[in-house]
Amino acid sequence: MAVRILIVDDDELSREVLALLADDAGYEVDTADSGDAALTCVRQLRPEVVLTDIQMPGIAGDELAQQLRSLCGAGTLLLAMSGSELGDGVGREFDGFLLKPFTMETLTAAIDGGLIRVEDRPAATDGVVLDEGVYTKLAGSMRDSQLEELYALCRKDAEARVERMRRAASIGDDAAYRKEAHALKGGCGMVGAVELQRLATSMEERGLRDDDVATLEEFVVASERLRRILVARKSN
């Protein structure tokens, strides 16, 4: 009987990619877009595994883990995930932590082993636009039209977040700027858009500086480079 897993992420792109890959790996998958939605799902579905982003608006992090545990009991595996390393003491209420992006093999190892911590360390990606391994796995899990829609969603999401980062930069809102960069990093990483992921990581770490606009323009150029690569793949 398939293991039932609830995937919780406020980022639509990350949530959709994870759900697709988990379903292809043989899991019975449900999704939620917030901590509150996750609590509702858990009351109704009783999943064996909850995989949740640890940085979301509203109830999240260890507070969410505590409430999930009170509903699920000790028999449910609670896994946290994030595009960034956790700070000291953060995530202590979870059974394990996965660093985005991670493979389904890593998730399976976490579920099978009841891990303390598992993470994938990506190889150096300087000069790489698209992770071939991630692209191949996604292409093998969906129709061509679905794959095209997925990457279109990635670029649309990136465009919206870049615009919000521009607005944040215009009013000097460093926290909002970093928040959008963090979401960009996670979403781009899940679809193998490694150049965009690398730039988003840099923007999150640096925050607002004198060259923030130039960095955003570099991201826009990189997004167009990804689009051209995907178009070329489609025509081959």
Coordinates of C-alpha atoms in Angstrom, one line a residue:
M1 CA 0.0 0.0 0.0
A2 CA 1.4 3.4 -1.0
V3 CA 2.6 5.8 1.7
R4 CA 0.4 8.8 2.0
I5 CA 2.3 12.1 2.1
L6 CA 1.1 15.6 2.6
I7 CA 3.2 18.3 0.9
V8 CA 2.9 21.8 2.3
D9 CA 4.4 24.8 0.6
D10 CA 3.1 28.3 0.0
D11 CA 5.1 28.5 -3.2
E12 CA 2.9 27.0 -6.0
L13 CA 5.8 26.0 -8.2
S14 CA 7.7 24.1 -5.6
R15 CA 4.5 22.4 -4.4
E16 CA 3.5 21.3 -7.9
V17 CA 6.9 19.9 -8.8
L18 CA 7.2 18.0 -5.5
A19 CA 3.7 16.6 -5.9
L20 CA 4.4 15.5 -9.4
L21 CA 7.7 13.8 -8.5
A22 CA 6.3 12.2 -5.4
D23 CA 3.3 10.8 -7.3
D24 CA 5.6 9.4 -10.0
A25 CA 7.7 7.8 -7.2
G26 CA 4.7 5.9 -6.0
Y27 CA 3.5 8.0 -3.1
E28 CA -0.2 8.9 -2.5
V29 CA 0.1 12.6 -2.5
D30 CA -2.0 15.4 -1.1
T31 CA -1.0 19.1 -1.0
A32 CA -1.7 22.2 1.1
D33 CA -0.6 25.8 0.5
S34 CA -0.4 27.0 4.1
G35 CA 0.0 25.7 7.7
D36 CA -3.7 26.2 8.4
A37 CA -4.6 24.2 5.3
A38 CA -2.2 21.5 6.4
L39 CA -3.9 21.2 9.8
T40 CA -7.3 20.8 8.1
C41 CA -5.9 18.2 5.7
V42 CA -4.3 16.2 8.6
R43 CA -7.6 16.1 10.5
Q44 CA -9.3 14.6 7.4
L45 CA -6.6 12.5 5.8
R46 CA -4.2 11.3 8.5
P47 CA -1.1 11.1 6.3
E48 CA 1.9 9.0 7.2
V49 CA 4.3 11.7 6.2
V50 CA 4.0 15.5 6.3
L51 CA 6.7 17.3 4.3
T52 CA 6.4 21.1 4.9
D53 CA 8.3 24.2 4.0
I54 CA 9.5 25.7 7.3
Q55 CA 9.3 29.3 6.2
M56 CA 5.8 30.3 5.3
P57 CA 3.4 33.1 6.2
G58 CA 1.1 32.4 9.0
I59 CA 1.5 29.3 11.2
A60 CA 4.8 27.5 10.2
G61 CA 8.0 26.2 11.6
D62 CA 8.2 24.5 15.0
E63 CA 4.8 25.9 15.9
L64 CA 3.2 24.1 13.0
A65 CA 5.1 20.9 13.9
Q66 CA 3.8 21.0 17.4
Q67 CA 0.2 21.4 16.2
L68 CA 0.7 18.7 13.6
R69 CA 2.1 16.3 16.2
S70 CA -0.8 16.9 18.6
L71 CA -3.2 15.8 15.7
C72 CA -1.1 13.0 14.2
G73 CA 0.7 11.5 17.2
A74 CA 4.1 9.9 17.1
G75 CA 3.2 7.6 14.1
T76 CA 3.5 10.4 11.5
L77 CA 6.9 11.4 10.2
L78 CA 7.2 15.2 10.2
L79 CA 9.8 16.5 7.7
A80 CA 10.8 20.1 7.3
M81 CA 12.3 21.6 4.1
S82 CA 13.8 24.9 3.1
G83 CA 16.0 26.5 0.5
S84 CA 18.3 27.7 3.3
E85 CA 20.1 26.2 6.2
L86 CA 18.3 26.3 9.5
G87 CA 19.4 28.5 12.3
D88 CA 20.4 27.1 15.7
G89 CA 17.4 25.5 17.4
V90 CA 15.1 25.9 14.5
G91 CA 13.4 22.7 13.3
R92 CA 13.8 20.9 16.6
E93 CA 10.1 19.8 16.6
F94 CA 10.5 17.9 13.3
D95 CA 11.8 14.4 12.7
G96 CA 14.1 15.6 9.9
F97 CA 15.2 18.3 7.5
L98 CA 15.7 18.4 3.8
L99 CA 17.6 21.2 2.0
K100 CA 16.0 22.2 -1.3
P101 CA 16.4 21.2 -4.0
F102 CA 16.5 17.5 -3.1
T103 CA 15.8 14.3 -5.1
M104 CA 13.1 11.8 -4.6
E105 CA 15.8 9.3 -3.6
T106 CA 16.7 11.6 -0.8
L107 CA 13.0 11.9 0.3
T108 CA 12.6 8.1 0.1
A109 CA 15.7 7.7 2.3
A110 CA 14.3 10.1 4.8
I111 CA 11.0 8.3 4.9
D112 CA 12.5 4.8 5.1
G113 CA 15.1 5.7 7.6
G114 CA 13.2 8.1 9.9
L115 CA 16.1 10.4 9.4
I116 CA 17.7 13.1 11.6
R117 CA 18.9 15.0 8.6
V118 CA 19.4 14.4 4.9
E119 CA 20.4 16.9 2.3
D120 CA 21.6 16.9 -1.3
R121 CA 24.7 19.1 -2.0
P122 CA 24.5 20.1 -5.6
A123 CA 27.6 20.1 -7.7
A124 CA 29.2 23.4 -8.8
T125 CA 26.8 25.0 -11.3
D126 CA 28.8 28.0 -12.5
G127 CA 27.9 28.6 -16.2
V128 CA 25.1 26.0 -16.1
V129 CA 21.6 27.3 -17.0
L130 CA 19.5 24.1 -16.7
D131 CA 20.2 21.0 -14.6
E132 CA 20.0 18.2 -17.1
G133 CA 19.2 15.6 -14.5
V134 CA 16.3 17.5 -13.1
Y135 CA 15.0 18.3 -16.5
T136 CA 15.2 14.7 -17.7
K137 CA 13.3 13.4 -14.6
L138 CA 10.6 16.0 -15.1
A139 CA 10.3 15.2 -18.8
G140 CA 9.9 11.6 -17.9
S141 CA 7.1 12.3 -15.5
M142 CA 4.7 14.3 -17.6
R143 CA 3.5 15.0 -21.1
D144 CA 5.3 17.6 -23.3
S145 CA 2.5 20.1 -22.8
Q146 CA 2.6 19.7 -19.0
L147 CA 6.4 20.2 -19.0
E148 CA 6.0 23.3 -21.1
E149 CA 3.4 24.7 -18.7
L150 CA 5.6 23.9 -15.7
Y151 CA 8.5 26.0 -17.0
A152 CA 6.1 28.7 -18.1
L153 CA 4.8 28.8 -14.6
C154 CA 8.4 29.0 -13.3
R155 CA 9.2 32.0 -15.5
K156 CA 5.8 33.7 -14.8
D157 CA 6.4 33.3 -11.0
A158 CA 9.9 34.7 -11.4
E159 CA 8.7 37.7 -13.3
A160 CA 6.1 38.5 -10.6
R161 CA 8.6 38.1 -7.8
V162 CA 11.2 40.2 -9.5
E163 CA 8.6 43.0 -9.9
R164 CA 7.8 42.8 -6.2
M165 CA 11.6 42.9 -5.5
R166 CA 11.8 46.1 -7.6
R167 CA 9.1 47.7 -5.5
A168 CA 10.8 46.5 -2.3
A169 CA 14.0 48.0 -3.5
S170 CA 12.3 51.3 -4.3
I171 CA 11.2 51.8 -0.7
G172 CA 14.2 50.2 0.9
D173 CA 12.3 47.2 2.3
D174 CA 15.2 44.7 2.8
A175 CA 13.1 42.1 4.5
A176 CA 10.5 41.9 1.6
Y177 CA 13.3 41.9 -0.9
R178 CA 15.0 38.9 0.8
K179 CA 11.7 37.1 1.2
E180 CA 11.0 37.1 -2.5
A181 CA 14.5 36.1 -3.3
H182 CA 14.2 33.1 -0.9
A183 CA 11.0 32.0 -2.7
L184 CA 12.7 32.4 -6.1
K185 CA 15.6 30.3 -4.9
G186 CA 13.4 27.4 -3.8
G187 CA 11.1 27.4 -6.9
C188 CA 13.9 27.7 -9.4
G189 CA 15.9 25.0 -7.7
M190 CA 13.0 22.5 -7.9
V191 CA 12.8 22.8 -11.7
G192 CA 16.6 22.7 -12.2
A193 CA 16.9 26.4 -13.2
V194 CA 20.2 26.5 -11.5
E195 CA 21.5 29.8 -12.9
L196 CA 18.3 31.5 -11.6
Q197 CA 18.6 29.6 -8.4
R198 CA 22.2 30.8 -8.0
L199 CA 21.3 34.4 -8.6
A200 CA 18.3 34.3 -6.3
T201 CA 20.6 32.8 -3.6
S202 CA 23.0 35.7 -4.0
M203 CA 20.2 38.3 -3.8
E204 CA 18.8 36.7 -0.7
E205 CA 22.2 36.7 1.0
R206 CA 23.2 40.2 -0.1
G207 CA 19.9 41.9 0.5
L208 CA 19.5 45.5 -0.7
R209 CA 22.8 47.1 -1.8
D210 CA 23.7 49.8 -4.3
D211 CA 23.9 47.2 -7.1
D212 CA 20.5 45.5 -6.4
V213 CA 18.9 46.8 -9.6
A214 CA 21.8 45.5 -11.7
T215 CA 21.5 42.1 -10.0
L216 CA 17.8 42.1 -10.8
E217 CA 18.5 42.9 -14.5
E218 CA 21.0 40.0 -14.5
F219 CA 18.2 37.7 -13.3
V220 CA 15.9 38.9 -16.1
V221 CA 18.6 38.2 -18.7
A222 CA 19.2 34.8 -17.2
S223 CA 15.4 34.0 -17.3
E224 CA 15.4 34.8 -21.0
R225 CA 18.4 32.6 -21.5
L226 CA 16.5 29.7 -19.9
R227 CA 13.5 30.4 -22.1
R228 CA 15.7 30.2 -25.2
I229 CA 17.1 26.9 -24.1
L230 CA 13.7 25.4 -23.4
V231 CA 12.4 26.6 -26.8
A232 CA 15.4 25.0 -28.5
R233 CA 14.7 21.7 -26.7
K234 CA 11.1 21.8 -27.8
S235 CA 12.1 22.2 -31.4
N236 CA 14.6 19.3 -31.3

